[in-house]
Short mmCIF file of C-alpha atoms in Angstrom, two decimals:
data_model
loop_
_atom_site.label_atom_id
_atom_site.label_comp_id
_atom_site.label_asym_id
_atom_site.label_seq_id
_atom_site.Cartn_x
_atom_site.Cartn_y
_atom_site.Cartn_z
CA MET A 631 -156.83 160.68 -88.19
CA THR A 632 -157.48 163.97 -89.99
CA ALA A 633 -154.13 165.61 -89.24
CA ALA A 634 -152.24 162.40 -90.04
CA SER A 635 -154.16 162.06 -93.30
CA ARG A 636 -153.31 165.61 -94.32
CA ALA A 637 -149.62 165.00 -93.53
CA TRP A 638 -149.79 161.74 -95.53
CA TRP A 639 -151.30 163.57 -98.51
CA MET A 640 -148.80 166.45 -98.37
CA LEU A 641 -145.80 164.14 -98.17
CA ARG A 642 -147.12 161.98 -101.00
CA TRP A 643 -147.85 165.09 -103.10
CA ALA A 644 -144.27 166.22 -102.43
CA GLY A 645 -143.00 162.97 -103.95
CA HIS A 646 -142.32 160.87 -100.84
CA GLY A 647 -143.62 157.42 -101.72
CA GLN A 648 -142.92 155.74 -98.39
CA VAL A 649 -145.56 157.38 -96.18
CA ARG A 650 -147.90 155.42 -93.94
CA VAL A 651 -150.67 156.35 -91.52
CA LEU A 652 -150.94 154.43 -88.27
CA ASN A 653 -154.63 153.48 -88.19
CA GLY A 654 -155.93 154.78 -84.87
CA GLY A 655 -152.72 156.61 -84.07
CA LEU A 656 -150.45 156.10 -81.10
CA ARG A 657 -153.41 155.38 -78.81
CA ALA A 658 -154.44 152.34 -80.89
CA TRP A 659 -150.80 151.21 -81.12
CA THR A 660 -150.30 151.20 -77.36
CA ALA A 661 -153.80 149.76 -76.71
CA ALA A 662 -152.83 146.83 -78.94
CA GLY A 663 -149.84 146.20 -76.66
CA TYR A 664 -147.08 147.42 -78.96
CA GLU A 665 -144.04 149.07 -77.42
CA VAL A 666 -143.01 152.70 -77.69
CA GLU A 667 -139.43 153.89 -77.38
CA ARG A 668 -138.96 156.62 -74.82
CA GLY A 669 -136.19 159.13 -74.37
CA PRO A 670 -133.69 160.67 -76.75
CA ARG A 671 -132.75 158.79 -79.87
CA ALA A 672 -129.90 159.41 -82.30
CA HIS A 673 -130.94 159.92 -85.90
CA GLU A 674 -129.38 160.52 -89.26
CA TRP A 675 -130.42 163.34 -91.56
CA GLY A 676 -132.21 162.24 -94.70
CA ASP A 677 -131.78 163.46 -98.23
CA PHE A 678 -135.35 163.79 -99.43
CA THR A 679 -135.87 166.26 -102.27
CA VAL A 680 -139.36 167.67 -102.78
CA SER A 681 -140.77 166.77 -106.18
CA PRO A 682 -144.35 168.11 -106.42
CA GLY A 683 -147.03 166.14 -108.25
CA GLY A 684 -147.07 162.79 -106.45
CA MET A 685 -150.81 163.21 -105.75
CA THR A 686 -153.49 164.82 -107.89
CA LEU A 687 -154.17 168.40 -106.84
CA LEU A 688 -157.40 169.94 -108.09
CA THR A 689 -158.04 173.63 -108.70
CA ALA A 690 -161.50 175.14 -108.37
CA GLU A 691 -161.93 174.77 -112.13
CA ASP A 692 -160.85 171.12 -111.94
CA ALA A 693 -163.32 170.47 -109.11
CA ALA A 694 -166.17 171.99 -111.15
CA SER A 695 -165.20 169.82 -114.11
CA VAL A 696 -165.05 166.65 -112.01
CA ALA A 697 -168.49 167.49 -110.60
CA ARG A 698 -169.85 167.63 -114.17
CA THR A 699 -168.05 164.69 -115.76
CA GLY A 700 -166.87 162.42 -112.92
CA LEU A 701 -167.59 162.15 -109.21
CA LEU A 702 -166.84 165.03 -106.84
CA LEU A 703 -167.29 164.02 -103.20
CA ASP A 704 -168.06 166.59 -100.50
CA ALA A 705 -166.54 165.16 -97.30
CA ARG A 706 -168.41 167.50 -94.92
CA ALA A 707 -171.35 166.67 -92.68
CA PRO A 708 -174.74 166.49 -94.45
CA GLU A 709 -176.09 169.66 -92.80
CA ARG A 710 -173.13 171.66 -94.11
CA TYR A 711 -173.47 170.12 -97.57
CA ARG A 712 -177.17 170.99 -97.68
CA GLY A 713 -176.45 174.54 -96.53
CA ASP A 714 -178.54 174.21 -93.35
CA VAL A 715 -175.60 175.44 -91.25
CA GLU A 716 -172.15 176.79 -91.96
CA PRO A 717 -170.10 177.23 -88.79
CA TYR A 718 -166.85 178.33 -90.45
CA ASP A 719 -167.44 180.07 -93.77
CA PRO A 720 -169.65 183.09 -94.58
CA VAL A 721 -171.57 181.19 -97.30
CA ALA A 722 -173.36 177.84 -96.94
CA GLY A 723 -173.98 175.15 -99.55
CA HIS A 724 -171.95 172.94 -101.86
CA ILE A 725 -170.36 172.80 -105.29
CA PRO A 726 -173.09 172.02 -107.84
CA GLY A 727 -172.96 168.38 -108.90
CA ALA A 728 -171.02 167.24 -105.81
CA VAL A 729 -172.20 164.20 -103.88
CA ASN A 730 -172.21 164.27 -100.10
CA ALA A 731 -169.93 161.60 -98.60
CA PRO A 732 -169.05 162.57 -95.01
CA ALA A 733 -165.48 161.59 -94.13
CA ASP A 734 -166.63 160.52 -90.66
CA TYR A 735 -168.37 157.54 -92.29
CA ASN A 736 -164.91 156.14 -93.13
CA LEU A 737 -164.23 155.55 -89.43
CA ASN A 738 -165.63 153.07 -86.95
CA GLU A 739 -166.75 153.88 -83.41
CA HIS A 740 -163.11 153.71 -82.22
CA GLY A 741 -161.84 156.21 -84.79
CA LEU A 742 -160.19 153.55 -86.98
CA LEU A 743 -160.57 153.40 -90.75
CA VAL A 744 -163.12 150.71 -91.56
CA PRO A 745 -161.93 147.67 -93.56
CA ARG A 746 -161.04 148.25 -97.20
CA GLU A 747 -163.93 146.08 -98.46
CA ARG A 748 -166.43 148.25 -96.60
CA LEU A 749 -164.79 151.40 -97.95
CA ARG A 750 -164.84 149.97 -101.47
CA ASP A 751 -168.54 149.13 -101.15
CA ARG A 752 -169.30 152.61 -99.83
CA PHE A 753 -167.48 154.43 -102.60
CA HIS A 754 -168.83 152.13 -105.31
CA ALA A 755 -172.37 152.82 -104.03
CA LEU A 756 -171.61 156.53 -104.48
CA GLY A 757 -170.51 155.90 -108.09
CA ALA A 758 -166.71 155.82 -107.80
CA ASP A 759 -166.50 152.59 -109.79
CA ARG A 760 -168.30 154.22 -112.74
CA ALA A 761 -166.69 157.66 -112.61
CA SER A 762 -164.06 158.69 -115.11
CA GLU A 763 -162.42 160.77 -112.40
CA VAL A 764 -162.93 161.15 -108.64
CA GLY A 765 -162.25 164.30 -106.66
CA VAL A 766 -162.78 165.29 -103.04
CA TYR A 767 -163.23 168.52 -101.12
CA CYS A 768 -164.46 169.56 -97.68
CA GLY A 769 -164.38 172.87 -95.84
CA SER A 770 -160.63 173.51 -95.82
CA GLY A 771 -159.03 170.40 -97.35
CA VAL A 772 -158.20 168.51 -94.16
CA ARG A 773 -161.09 166.04 -93.92
CA ALA A 774 -160.96 165.69 -97.68
CA ALA A 775 -157.37 164.40 -97.32
CA GLN A 776 -158.71 161.70 -94.99
CA GLN A 777 -161.29 160.86 -97.66
CA VAL A 778 -158.51 160.55 -100.28
CA LEU A 779 -156.67 158.19 -97.92
CA ALA A 780 -159.85 156.09 -97.46
CA LEU A 781 -160.40 156.04 -101.23
CA GLU A 782 -156.83 154.89 -101.79
CA ARG A 783 -157.30 152.18 -99.18
CA ALA A 784 -160.35 151.09 -101.21
CA GLY A 785 -158.22 150.99 -104.37
CA ILE A 786 -159.62 154.20 -105.89
CA SER A 787 -157.45 157.13 -106.98
CA ALA A 788 -158.81 160.59 -106.23
CA GLY A 789 -157.73 164.18 -106.59
CA LEU A 790 -157.92 166.68 -103.74
CA TYR A 791 -159.34 170.17 -104.10
CA ILE A 792 -157.16 171.49 -101.33
CA GLY A 793 -158.76 174.95 -101.23
CA SER A 794 -162.14 173.27 -100.76
CA TRP A 795 -165.31 175.17 -99.83
CA SER A 796 -163.40 178.01 -98.16
CA ASN A 797 -161.69 178.73 -101.50
CA TRP A 798 -164.71 178.00 -103.70
CA ILE A 799 -166.77 180.77 -102.14
CA THR A 800 -164.09 183.44 -102.58
CA ASP A 801 -165.16 183.92 -106.20
CA PRO A 802 -168.71 185.31 -106.35
CA THR A 803 -169.10 184.07 -109.95
CA ARG A 804 -168.86 180.42 -108.87
CA PRO A 805 -172.25 178.76 -108.50
CA ILE A 806 -173.48 177.46 -105.14
CA ALA A 807 -176.02 174.70 -104.60
CA THR A 808 -178.06 173.95 -101.48
CA GLY A 809 -180.42 171.17 -100.48
CA SER A 810 -180.44 167.40 -100.80
CA ALA A 811 -177.70 165.42 -99.11
CA ALA A 812 -177.52 162.95 -101.99
CA GLY A 813 -175.08 160.18 -101.37
CA SER A 814 -174.57 160.58 -97.64
#
């Protein structure tokens, strides 16, 4: 789901409006009894022209602003948000003002996105219905793209800080918070 969500976001950002994600991927499709074509298939070349801006892209400055005035969701696991552990980056913690909202909570035990009503309830409980603007980040922007997809499924528009935590920590003047997994 994460790779498909990132591809969905990138294509939408590039201006392609007709992008869909197969909930559960090919495995769910075939498990549901749907057919899959096999073998070579003739195709025609398309004429898509990239037109950036189809999705909201946040900079580090934008993410900091959203954390102060709207709702910035940190899509990482609670222990990474709190700064207890950081398996990938040299600095642990989160963007001050961000609310922890692990992207894994958007999926059921089979790896499918949960129903839109449940997603809407989750994000409203986190404050998305009251926020002037919603933004999302994670460690490197991949899980955050899945969170943006889940938010859109819930009827909520959100921007993506694609550089995410890995970019945030590259500037030593940016503040870092640790502790409480508020919102998770």
